[in-house]
GROMACS .gro file of C-alpha atoms in nm:
model
  429
    1MET     CA    1   1.257   2.543  -0.747
    2LYS     CA    2   1.492   2.573  -1.043
    3SER     CA    3   1.290   2.502  -1.358
    4LEU     CA    4   1.595   2.335  -1.512
    5HIS     CA    5   1.566   2.047  -1.264
    6VAL     CA    6   1.185   2.014  -1.255
    7LEU     CA    7   1.062   1.688  -1.406
    8GLY     CA    8   0.790   1.748  -1.665
    9ALA     CA    9   0.548   1.491  -1.802
   10ASN     CA   10   0.736   1.452  -2.132
   11ALA     CA   11   1.071   1.401  -1.960
   12ARG     CA   12   0.914   1.154  -1.717
   13ASN     CA   13   0.763   0.955  -2.003
   14GLN     CA   14   1.075   0.952  -2.220
   15LEU     CA   15   1.348   0.921  -1.958
   16TYR     CA   16   1.205   0.731  -1.663
   17LEU     CA   17   0.891   0.539  -1.757
   18THR     CA   18   1.118   0.338  -1.987
   19TYR     CA   19   1.250   0.173  -1.669
   20ASN     CA   20   0.904   0.013  -1.630
   21LYS     CA   21   0.871  -0.298  -1.842
   22ALA     CA   22   0.539  -0.432  -1.971
   23SER     CA   23   0.532  -0.715  -1.717
   24GLY     CA   24   0.581  -0.466  -1.433
   25ARG     CA   25   0.310  -0.230  -1.561
   26LYS     CA   26   0.072  -0.524  -1.589
   27ILE     CA   27   0.114  -0.596  -1.217
   28ALA     CA   28   0.080  -0.231  -1.110
   29ASP     CA   29  -0.234  -0.181  -1.320
   30ASN     CA   30  -0.408  -0.476  -1.155
   31LYS     CA   31  -0.470  -0.430  -0.782
   32LEU     CA   32  -0.543  -0.800  -0.728
   33LEU     CA   33  -0.222  -0.902  -0.905
   34THR     CA   34  -0.032  -0.640  -0.704
   35LYS     CA   35  -0.163  -0.776  -0.373
   36LYS     CA   36  -0.079  -1.132  -0.474
   37LYS     CA   37   0.277  -1.035  -0.565
   38LEU     CA   38   0.331  -0.831  -0.247
   39ARG     CA   39   0.182  -1.101  -0.022
   40LYS     CA   40   0.416  -1.355  -0.179
   41ALA     CA   41   0.706  -1.126  -0.085
   42GLY     CA   42   0.578  -1.111   0.275
   43LEU     CA   43   0.471  -0.746   0.255
   44PRO     CA   44   0.162  -0.617   0.443
   45VAL     CA   45  -0.152  -0.528   0.244
   46PRO     CA   46  -0.519  -0.464   0.339
   47LYS     CA   47  -0.743  -0.771   0.369
   48THR     CA   48  -0.962  -0.859   0.071
   49LEU     CA   49  -1.321  -0.937   0.173
   50ALA     CA   50  -1.474  -1.019  -0.166
   51ILE     CA   51  -1.402  -1.026  -0.540
   52PHE     CA   52  -1.669  -1.003  -0.813
   53LYS     CA   53  -1.582  -1.115  -1.164
   54THR     CA   54  -1.936  -1.137  -1.309
   55ARG     CA   55  -2.281  -0.984  -1.260
   56ALA     CA   56  -2.389  -1.316  -1.112
   57ASP     CA   57  -2.122  -1.278  -0.842
   58VAL     CA   58  -2.275  -0.942  -0.749
   59ASP     CA   59  -2.633  -1.070  -0.750
   60ASN     CA   60  -2.552  -1.380  -0.545
   61PHE     CA   61  -2.341  -1.203  -0.282
   62ALA     CA   62  -2.476  -1.176   0.074
   63TRP     CA   63  -2.434  -0.800   0.115
   64GLU     CA   64  -2.585  -0.806   0.463
   65ASP     CA   65  -2.285  -1.012   0.582
   66LEU     CA   66  -2.040  -0.729   0.513
   67PRO     CA   67  -1.873  -0.574   0.821
   68ASP     CA   68  -1.957  -0.231   0.959
   69ASN     CA   69  -1.700  -0.059   0.738
   70PHE     CA   70  -1.528  -0.148   0.412
   71VAL     CA   71  -1.410  -0.013   0.075
   72LEU     CA   72  -1.553  -0.107  -0.266
   73LYS     CA   73  -1.317  -0.036  -0.556
   74PRO     CA   74  -1.229  -0.134  -0.915
   75ARG     CA   75  -0.949  -0.384  -0.968
   76SER     CA   76  -0.787  -0.165  -1.234
   77GLY     CA   77  -0.919   0.179  -1.144
   78TYR     CA   78  -0.725   0.500  -1.196
   79GLY     CA   79  -0.726   0.834  -1.014
   80GLY     CA   80  -0.959   0.721  -0.736
   81GLY     CA   81  -1.258   0.676  -0.967
   82GLY     CA   82  -1.532   0.433  -0.866
   83ILE     CA   83  -1.422   0.394  -0.504
   84ILE     CA   84  -1.685   0.391  -0.229
   85ILE     CA   85  -1.568   0.417   0.133
   86VAL     CA   86  -1.821   0.294   0.390
   87ARG     CA   87  -1.781   0.425   0.745
   88LYS     CA   88  -2.040   0.229   0.946
   89LYS     CA   89  -2.372   0.047   0.936
   90ALA     CA   90  -2.688   0.259   0.941
   91LYS     CA   91  -3.005   0.197   1.140
   92TRP     CA   92  -3.171  -0.041   0.893
   93ALA     CA   93  -3.036  -0.366   0.750
   94GLY     CA   94  -2.875  -0.331   0.408
   95GLU     CA   95  -2.786   0.035   0.467
   96TRP     CA   96  -2.455   0.200   0.557
   97ARG     CA   97  -2.320   0.549   0.614
   98LEU     CA   98  -2.045   0.694   0.396
   99MET     CA   99  -1.763   0.919   0.514
  100ASP     CA  100  -1.983   1.230   0.470
  101ASP     CA  101  -2.258   1.062   0.679
  102SER     CA  102  -2.490   1.013   0.382
  103ILE     CA  103  -2.678   0.683   0.344
  104ILE     CA  104  -2.596   0.420   0.085
  105LYS     CA  105  -2.802   0.106   0.027
  106ALA     CA  106  -2.704  -0.240  -0.087
  107SER     CA  107  -2.880  -0.169  -0.417
  108ASP     CA  108  -2.655   0.136  -0.468
  109LEU     CA  109  -2.346  -0.073  -0.404
  110LYS     CA  110  -2.466  -0.331  -0.655
  111PHE     CA  111  -2.519  -0.064  -0.921
  112ARG     CA  112  -2.167   0.069  -0.863
  113ALA     CA  113  -2.032  -0.286  -0.888
  114PHE     CA  114  -2.212  -0.331  -1.222
  115ASP     CA  115  -2.059  -0.005  -1.351
  116ILE     CA  116  -1.713  -0.125  -1.250
  117LEU     CA  117  -1.764  -0.461  -1.421
  118ALA     CA  118  -1.864  -0.273  -1.738
  119GLY     CA  119  -1.531  -0.088  -1.732
  120GLN     CA  120  -1.661   0.259  -1.648
  121TYR     CA  121  -1.369   0.328  -1.411
  122SER     CA  122  -1.094   0.110  -1.557
  123LEU     CA  123  -0.767   0.242  -1.694
  124ARG     CA  124  -0.859   0.168  -2.057
  125ASN     CA  125  -1.240   0.149  -2.031
  126GLU     CA  126  -1.219  -0.230  -2.053
  127PRO     CA  127  -1.433  -0.476  -1.851
  128ASP     CA  128  -1.305  -0.490  -1.494
  129GLN     CA  129  -1.347  -0.673  -1.164
  130VAL     CA  130  -1.472  -0.548  -0.826
  131MET     CA  131  -1.283  -0.567  -0.497
  132ILE     CA  132  -1.414  -0.520  -0.145
  133GLU     CA  133  -1.142  -0.452   0.112
  134GLU     CA  134  -1.121  -0.378   0.481
  135ARG     CA  135  -1.132  -0.005   0.561
  136ILE     CA  136  -0.819   0.130   0.726
  137LYS     CA  137  -0.865   0.270   1.077
  138ILE     CA  138  -0.709   0.614   1.106
  139ARG     CA  139  -0.417   0.674   1.343
  140LYS     CA  140  -0.469   0.925   1.623
  141ALA     CA  141  -0.183   1.139   1.490
  142PHE     CA  142  -0.399   1.234   1.189
  143PHE     CA  143  -0.730   1.313   1.364
  144LYS     CA  144  -0.696   1.691   1.330
  145TYR     CA  145  -0.550   1.677   0.980
  146ALA     CA  146  -0.777   1.445   0.780
  147TYR     CA  147  -1.146   1.509   0.713
  148GLN     CA  148  -1.363   1.197   0.758
  149GLY     CA  149  -1.117   0.968   0.587
  150THR     CA  150  -0.780   0.799   0.603
  151PRO     CA  151  -0.476   0.984   0.467
  152ASP     CA  152  -0.224   0.798   0.258
  153ILE     CA  153   0.144   0.840   0.181
  154ARG     CA  154   0.298   0.838  -0.167
  155VAL     CA  155   0.666   0.747  -0.196
  156ILE     CA  156   0.843   0.763  -0.531
  157VAL     CA  157   1.117   0.501  -0.563
  158PHE     CA  158   1.386   0.490  -0.831
  159ASN     CA  159   1.679   0.248  -0.843
  160LYS     CA  160   1.577   0.117  -0.497
  161VAL     CA  161   1.611   0.466  -0.344
  162PRO     CA  162   1.315   0.672  -0.214
  163VAL     CA  163   1.352   1.009  -0.389
  164ALA     CA  164   1.039   1.194  -0.269
  165ALA     CA  165   0.737   1.148  -0.045
  166MET     CA  166   0.414   1.326   0.035
  167LEU     CA  167   0.116   1.291   0.266
  168ARG     CA  168  -0.230   1.317   0.104
  169LEU     CA  169  -0.501   1.443   0.338
  170PRO     CA  170  -0.875   1.400   0.272
  171THR     CA  171  -1.088   1.715   0.283
  172ALA     CA  172  -1.457   1.803   0.274
  173GLN     CA  173  -1.412   1.883  -0.095
  174SER     CA  174  -1.262   1.540  -0.166
  175LYS     CA  175  -1.543   1.375   0.036
  176GLY     CA  176  -1.304   1.193   0.266
  177LYS     CA  177  -1.082   1.057  -0.013
  178ALA     CA  178  -0.707   1.114  -0.028
  179ASN     CA  179  -0.725   1.210  -0.397
  180LEU     CA  180  -0.554   1.531  -0.506
  181HIS     CA  181  -0.765   1.571  -0.822
  182GLN     CA  182  -1.080   1.563  -0.609
  183GLY     CA  183  -0.954   1.827  -0.363
  184ALA     CA  184  -0.729   1.648  -0.112
  185ILE     CA  185  -0.427   1.827   0.037
  186ALA     CA  186  -0.072   1.736  -0.069
  187VAL     CA  187   0.191   1.780   0.203
  188GLY     CA  188   0.562   1.731   0.142
  189ILE     CA  189   0.761   1.508   0.379
  190ASP     CA  190   1.129   1.541   0.466
  191LEU     CA  191   1.279   1.202   0.380
  192THR     CA  192   1.531   1.210   0.662
  193THR     CA  193   1.302   1.289   0.954
  194GLY     CA  194   0.952   1.203   0.830
  195ILE     CA  195   0.836   1.554   0.925
  196THR     CA  196   0.588   1.739   0.702
  197THR     CA  197   0.706   2.057   0.530
  198HIS     CA  198   0.479   2.237   0.277
  199GLY     CA  199   0.110   2.202   0.187
  200ILE     CA  200  -0.082   2.248  -0.140
  201LEU     CA  201  -0.460   2.257  -0.190
  202ASN     CA  202  -0.607   2.300  -0.538
  203GLY     CA  203  -0.271   2.418  -0.671
  204LYS     CA  204  -0.218   2.685  -0.403
  205PHE     CA  205   0.020   2.675  -0.109
  206ILE     CA  206  -0.143   2.664   0.234
  207LYS     CA  207   0.002   2.689   0.584
  208THR     CA  208  -0.291   2.545   0.782
  209ILE     CA  209  -0.563   2.282   0.742
  210PRO     CA  210  -0.882   2.469   0.637
  211LEU     CA  211  -1.119   2.343   0.909
  212THR     CA  212  -0.893   2.277   1.207
  213LYS     CA  213  -0.628   2.546   1.142
  214LYS     CA  214  -0.354   2.297   1.228
  215LYS     CA  215  -0.020   2.384   1.069
  216VAL     CA  216   0.063   2.159   0.775
  217ASN     CA  217   0.432   2.157   0.865
  218GLY     CA  218   0.585   1.990   1.168
  219LEU     CA  219   0.376   1.671   1.178
  220LYS     CA  220   0.596   1.368   1.252
  221ILE     CA  221   0.480   1.067   1.048
  222PRO     CA  222   0.475   0.751   1.266
  223ALA     CA  223   0.681   0.446   1.162
  224TRP     CA  224   0.863   0.656   0.903
  225ASN     CA  225   1.167   0.433   0.855
  226GLN     CA  226   0.941   0.130   0.814
  227ILE     CA  227   0.735   0.316   0.551
  228LEU     CA  228   1.042   0.399   0.343
  229THR     CA  229   1.178   0.045   0.373
  230LEU     CA  230   0.846  -0.106   0.264
  231ALA     CA  231   0.837   0.125  -0.037
  232VAL     CA  232   1.177   0.002  -0.154
  233LYS     CA  233   1.083  -0.360  -0.087
  234CYS     CA  234   0.789  -0.314  -0.324
  235GLN     CA  235   1.038  -0.242  -0.602
  236GLU     CA  236   1.238  -0.547  -0.499
  237ALA     CA  237   0.917  -0.754  -0.521
  238VAL     CA  238   0.836  -0.612  -0.867
  239PRO     CA  239   1.183  -0.543  -1.016
  240LYS     CA  240   1.041  -0.465  -1.360
  241LEU     CA  241   0.913  -0.136  -1.215
  242GLY     CA  242   1.228   0.075  -1.200
  243PHE     CA  243   1.041   0.403  -1.143
  244LEU     CA  244   0.723   0.380  -0.939
  245GLY     CA  245   0.496   0.540  -0.686
  246VAL     CA  246   0.409   0.335  -0.378
  247ASP     CA  247   0.091   0.428  -0.190
  248LEU     CA  248   0.079   0.329   0.177
  249VAL     CA  249  -0.155   0.385   0.470
  250LEU     CA  250  -0.103   0.370   0.845
  251ASP     CA  251  -0.359   0.146   1.012
  252LYS     CA  252  -0.427   0.207   1.381
  253GLU     CA  253  -0.379  -0.161   1.463
  254ARG     CA  254  -0.165  -0.314   1.187
  255GLY     CA  255   0.076  -0.028   1.115
  256PRO     CA  256   0.195   0.054   0.760
  257LEU     CA  257   0.008  -0.126   0.481
  258ILE     CA  258   0.069  -0.106   0.106
  259LEU     CA  259  -0.238   0.009  -0.087
  260GLU     CA  260  -0.115  -0.005  -0.445
  261LEU     CA  261   0.168   0.054  -0.689
  262ASN     CA  262   0.161   0.320  -0.959
  263ALA     CA  263   0.366   0.274  -1.275
  264ARG     CA  264   0.299   0.634  -1.387
  265PRO     CA  265   0.329   0.844  -1.070
  266GLY     CA  266   0.212   1.205  -1.094
  267LEU     CA  267   0.444   1.500  -1.056
  268GLU     CA  268   0.258   1.710  -0.796
  269ILE     CA  269   0.495   1.568  -0.537
  270GLN     CA  270   0.758   1.818  -0.657
  271ASN     CA  271   0.542   2.115  -0.560
  272ALA     CA  272   0.452   1.965  -0.222
  273ASN     CA  273   0.822   1.932  -0.140
  274LEU     CA  274   0.945   2.245  -0.320
  275ALA     CA  275   1.206   2.010  -0.465
  276PRO     CA  276   1.255   1.930  -0.836
  277LEU     CA  277   1.242   1.558  -0.901
  278ARG     CA  278   1.471   1.539  -1.201
  279ARG     CA  279   1.779   1.642  -1.005
  280ARG     CA  280   1.707   1.383  -0.739
  281LEU     CA  281   1.660   1.109  -0.997
  282GLU     CA  282   1.988   1.197  -1.166
  283ARG     CA  283   2.172   1.175  -0.834
  284VAL     CA  284   2.072   0.813  -0.770
  285GLU     CA  285   2.072   0.683  -1.127
  286GLY     CA  286   2.334   0.414  -1.170
  287LEU     CA  287   2.419   0.378  -0.800
  288GLU     CA  288   2.474   0.023  -0.676
  289VAL     CA  289   2.212  -0.023  -0.405
  290ARG     CA  290   2.265  -0.340  -0.203
  291SER     CA  291   1.936  -0.362  -0.011
  292ALA     CA  292   1.622  -0.176   0.096
  293ASP     CA  293   1.798  -0.053   0.410
  294HIS     CA  294   2.089   0.070   0.201
  295GLY     CA  295   1.851   0.255  -0.034
  296VAL     CA  296   1.681   0.427   0.261
  297LYS     CA  297   2.019   0.526   0.405
  298ILE     CA  298   2.120   0.683   0.072
  299ALA     CA  299   1.791   0.876   0.054
  300LYS     CA  300   1.828   1.010   0.406
  301SER     CA  301   2.185   1.119   0.335
  302LEU     CA  302   2.114   1.286   0.000
  303PHE     CA  303   1.774   1.445   0.043
  304ALA     CA  304   1.760   1.591   0.393
  305GLU     CA  305   1.561   1.913   0.424
  306ARG     CA  306   1.758   2.212   0.549
  307PHE     CA  307   1.592   2.370   0.851
  308ALA     CA  308   1.861   2.639   0.870
  309ASP     CA  309   1.618   2.928   0.902
  310ARG     CA  310   1.443   2.766   1.198
  311VAL     CA  311   1.775   2.685   1.363
  312MET     CA  312   1.899   3.043   1.322
  313VAL     CA  313   1.582   3.183   1.478
  314GLU     CA  314   1.607   2.951   1.777
  315GLU     CA  315   1.983   2.954   1.829
  316GLY     CA  316   2.107   3.265   1.653
  317VAL     CA  317   2.365   3.266   1.375
  318LYS     CA  318   2.691   3.102   1.480
  319THR     CA  319   3.023   3.224   1.344
  320LEU     CA  320   3.298   2.982   1.248
  321LYS     CA  321   3.669   3.037   1.200
  322VAL     CA  322   3.870   2.869   0.927
  323TRP     CA  323   3.992   2.611   1.180
  324GLU     CA  324   3.744   2.457   1.424
  325ASP     CA  325   3.751   2.171   1.673
  326VAL     CA  326   3.487   1.911   1.589
  327LYS     CA  327   3.387   1.579   1.742
  328VAL     CA  328   3.339   1.289   1.502
  329LEU     CA  329   3.120   0.992   1.598
  330SER     CA  330   3.241   0.636   1.552
  331ILE     CA  331   3.030   0.382   1.362
  332ASN     CA  332   2.850   0.264   1.677
  333GLY     CA  333   2.794   0.620   1.800
  334LYS     CA  334   2.963   0.547   2.133
  335THR     CA  335   3.295   0.722   2.075
  336LYS     CA  336   3.356   1.090   1.995
  337THR     CA  337   3.697   1.175   1.851
  338GLU     CA  338   3.802   1.540   1.866
  339ILE     CA  339   3.970   1.667   1.550
  340ARG     CA  340   4.099   1.999   1.423
  341ALA     CA  341   3.902   2.049   1.100
  342LYS     CA  342   3.928   2.303   0.821
  343ILE     CA  343   3.613   2.496   0.726
  344ASP     CA  344   3.644   2.506   0.347
  345THR     CA  345   3.381   2.713   0.166
  346GLY     CA  346   3.557   2.634  -0.161
  347ALA     CA  347   3.459   2.268  -0.132
  348TRP     CA  348   3.103   2.146  -0.172
  349LYS     CA  349   3.129   1.815   0.014
  350THR     CA  350   3.294   1.723   0.341
  351SER     CA  351   3.600   1.499   0.306
  352ILE     CA  352   3.762   1.269   0.565
  353ASP     CA  353   4.097   1.092   0.571
  354LYS     CA  354   4.080   0.722   0.489
  355GLY     CA  355   4.292   0.621   0.787
  356LEU     CA  356   4.074   0.814   1.031
  357ALA     CA  357   3.759   0.672   0.877
  358GLN     CA  358   3.907   0.322   0.911
  359ASP     CA  359   3.996   0.379   1.278
  360LEU     CA  360   3.639   0.496   1.354
  361GLY     CA  361   3.485   0.194   1.180
  362LEU     CA  362   3.324   0.417   0.918
  363LEU     CA  363   3.443   0.203   0.627
  364GLU     CA  364   3.228  -0.093   0.727
  365LYS     CA  365   3.027  -0.215   0.429
  366ASN     CA  366   2.690  -0.106   0.567
  367ASN     CA  367   2.817   0.254   0.604
  368ILE     CA  368   2.956   0.288   0.249
  369LEU     CA  369   2.686   0.458   0.044
  370TRP     CA  370   2.855   0.424  -0.295
  371THR     CA  371   3.193   0.409  -0.467
  372LYS     CA  372   3.300   0.619  -0.767
  373ILE     CA  373   3.604   0.649  -0.992
  374TYR     CA  374   3.774   0.992  -0.988
  375LYS     CA  375   4.048   1.133  -1.209
  376SER     CA  376   4.329   1.319  -1.036
  377SER     CA  377   4.691   1.417  -1.096
  378LEU     CA  378   4.780   1.069  -0.971
  379GLY     CA  379   4.555   0.901  -1.226
  380ARG     CA  380   4.226   0.718  -1.176
  381GLU     CA  381   4.137   0.634  -0.817
  382GLU     CA  382   3.838   0.477  -0.647
  383ARG     CA  383   3.678   0.674  -0.363
  384GLU     CA  384   3.405   0.580  -0.121
  385SER     CA  385   3.125   0.807  -0.002
  386ILE     CA  386   3.021   0.727   0.355
  387GLY     CA  387   2.776   0.835   0.621
  388LEU     CA  388   2.937   1.072   0.872
  389THR     CA  389   2.809   1.237   1.191
  390PHE     CA  390   2.998   1.510   1.372
  391TYR     CA  391   2.942   1.797   1.614
  392LEU     CA  392   3.035   2.149   1.505
  393ALA     CA  393   2.982   2.455   1.726
  394GLY     CA  394   2.729   2.264   1.935
  395ARG     CA  395   2.526   2.133   1.641
  396ARG     CA  396   2.492   1.771   1.539
  397ILE     CA  397   2.545   1.734   1.163
  398LYS     CA  398   2.470   1.414   0.974
  399THR     CA  399   2.607   1.414   0.621
  400ILE     CA  400   2.780   1.233   0.335
  401ALA     CA  401   3.159   1.253   0.324
  402ASN     CA  402   3.408   1.161   0.054
  403VAL     CA  403   3.694   0.939   0.169
  404ALA     CA  404   4.043   1.039   0.053
  405ASP     CA  405   4.406   0.987   0.149
  406ARG     CA  406   4.480   1.303   0.350
  407ILE     CA  407   4.771   1.170   0.554
  408THR     CA  408   5.016   1.427   0.413
  409LEU     CA  409   4.775   1.720   0.457
  410ARG     CA  410   4.734   1.952   0.757
  411THR     CA  411   4.399   1.808   0.867
  412PRO     CA  412   4.222   1.473   0.830
  413LEU     CA  413   3.886   1.649   0.787
  414ILE     CA  414   3.760   1.936   0.576
  415ILE     CA  415   3.400   2.053   0.609
  416GLY     CA  416   3.242   2.166   0.283
  417ARG     CA  417   2.975   2.430   0.237
  418ARG     CA  418   2.702   2.166   0.198
  419ASP     CA  419   2.721   2.127   0.577
  420LEU     CA  420   2.758   2.495   0.664
  421SER     CA  421   2.398   2.611   0.626
  422GLY     CA  422   2.305   2.841   0.915
  423PHE     CA  423   2.666   2.936   0.991
  424LEU     CA  424   2.871   3.245   0.913
  425VAL     CA  425   3.234   3.178   0.824
  426LYS     CA  426   3.485   3.441   0.931
  427PRO     CA  427   3.772   3.463   0.682
  428ARG     CA  428   4.127   3.445   0.811
  429LYS     CA  429   4.283   3.787   0.860
   0.00000   0.00000   0.00000
């Protein structure tokens, strides 16, 4: 990663936390308030089984009526402190087994509840409330990756665009909790495909899960598009949080659920993705994002991982000439139009003629990612950036293309070097 583009804590606080207003932070810092707000917006959250506001609530509660598994947590906790995850009932009444198979009694749960009420785990050491929630049932896809607990997914959203995501995997060290500070594994996720990339444990890069030796890269996260869309909808539900972390889990039966919102998301996600966050934030700042789906489409277009090395190993390096025949997909993906395109290593982005884009239906509103004003020899002009898919030398390439009037030029399409990873370009003799 280039250090110039890495987002540090000071820059985060001064440049981006200012997008979070006091009313938004108040909601994010209160898990009960968060759930109420998200439910009102029709977004899925775990079920709440009980709430304790006073010591009398704790004393008078029928603990024996709790289900086989559940989670006890502070309303305003921070960093995973104070959370108890119960896996199943033990042999005797009033006893349960935790994720590490140890026994916990109702009296122990009551003592933890009293500590939470006293503010021992709250964000500002102020008196707090206690929540008991349903425990999420782990998806089969994660069985060999997570140790005795449910992994969660953190998505950072800015200006209604997901800019980074990571999977947090419980370990023996973290005692079944998906908490990085307690020893969980952070795994980067490619925003376009939902496939895991790089893993970090205790600040060191790892290639395999310690106990199972499963590779950290290559895991396809289920319901990935739905996860990204839900993350953006959280920001729509709490618009006073312009820069936030959304924590989600995948329940075996209910699918993606939103755990909580974080108004001060940590920065470890940069290391897990080997991608500096500041550059990504700058790229989406000020864009007009029409909807959650539009925000997800922008993210997938801007922040796709480049698997060029893997492609070259599997397919071999392909050589391109300055002029190549490509097939461009129409908006519905049903029509392929063959075009003579110029391979232009002097240009960064691919550019397509406005008339051709119009004929292929690519200028429909839902395919326009953003519009910018450019200065040229002809003065100021407005240009669209659109989603474009084409086939080049047998490879399917999905990218962002600038739209320009190229009717007087030799070709309606030039392919910039952003889309030439994994190719060799043979210069014209």
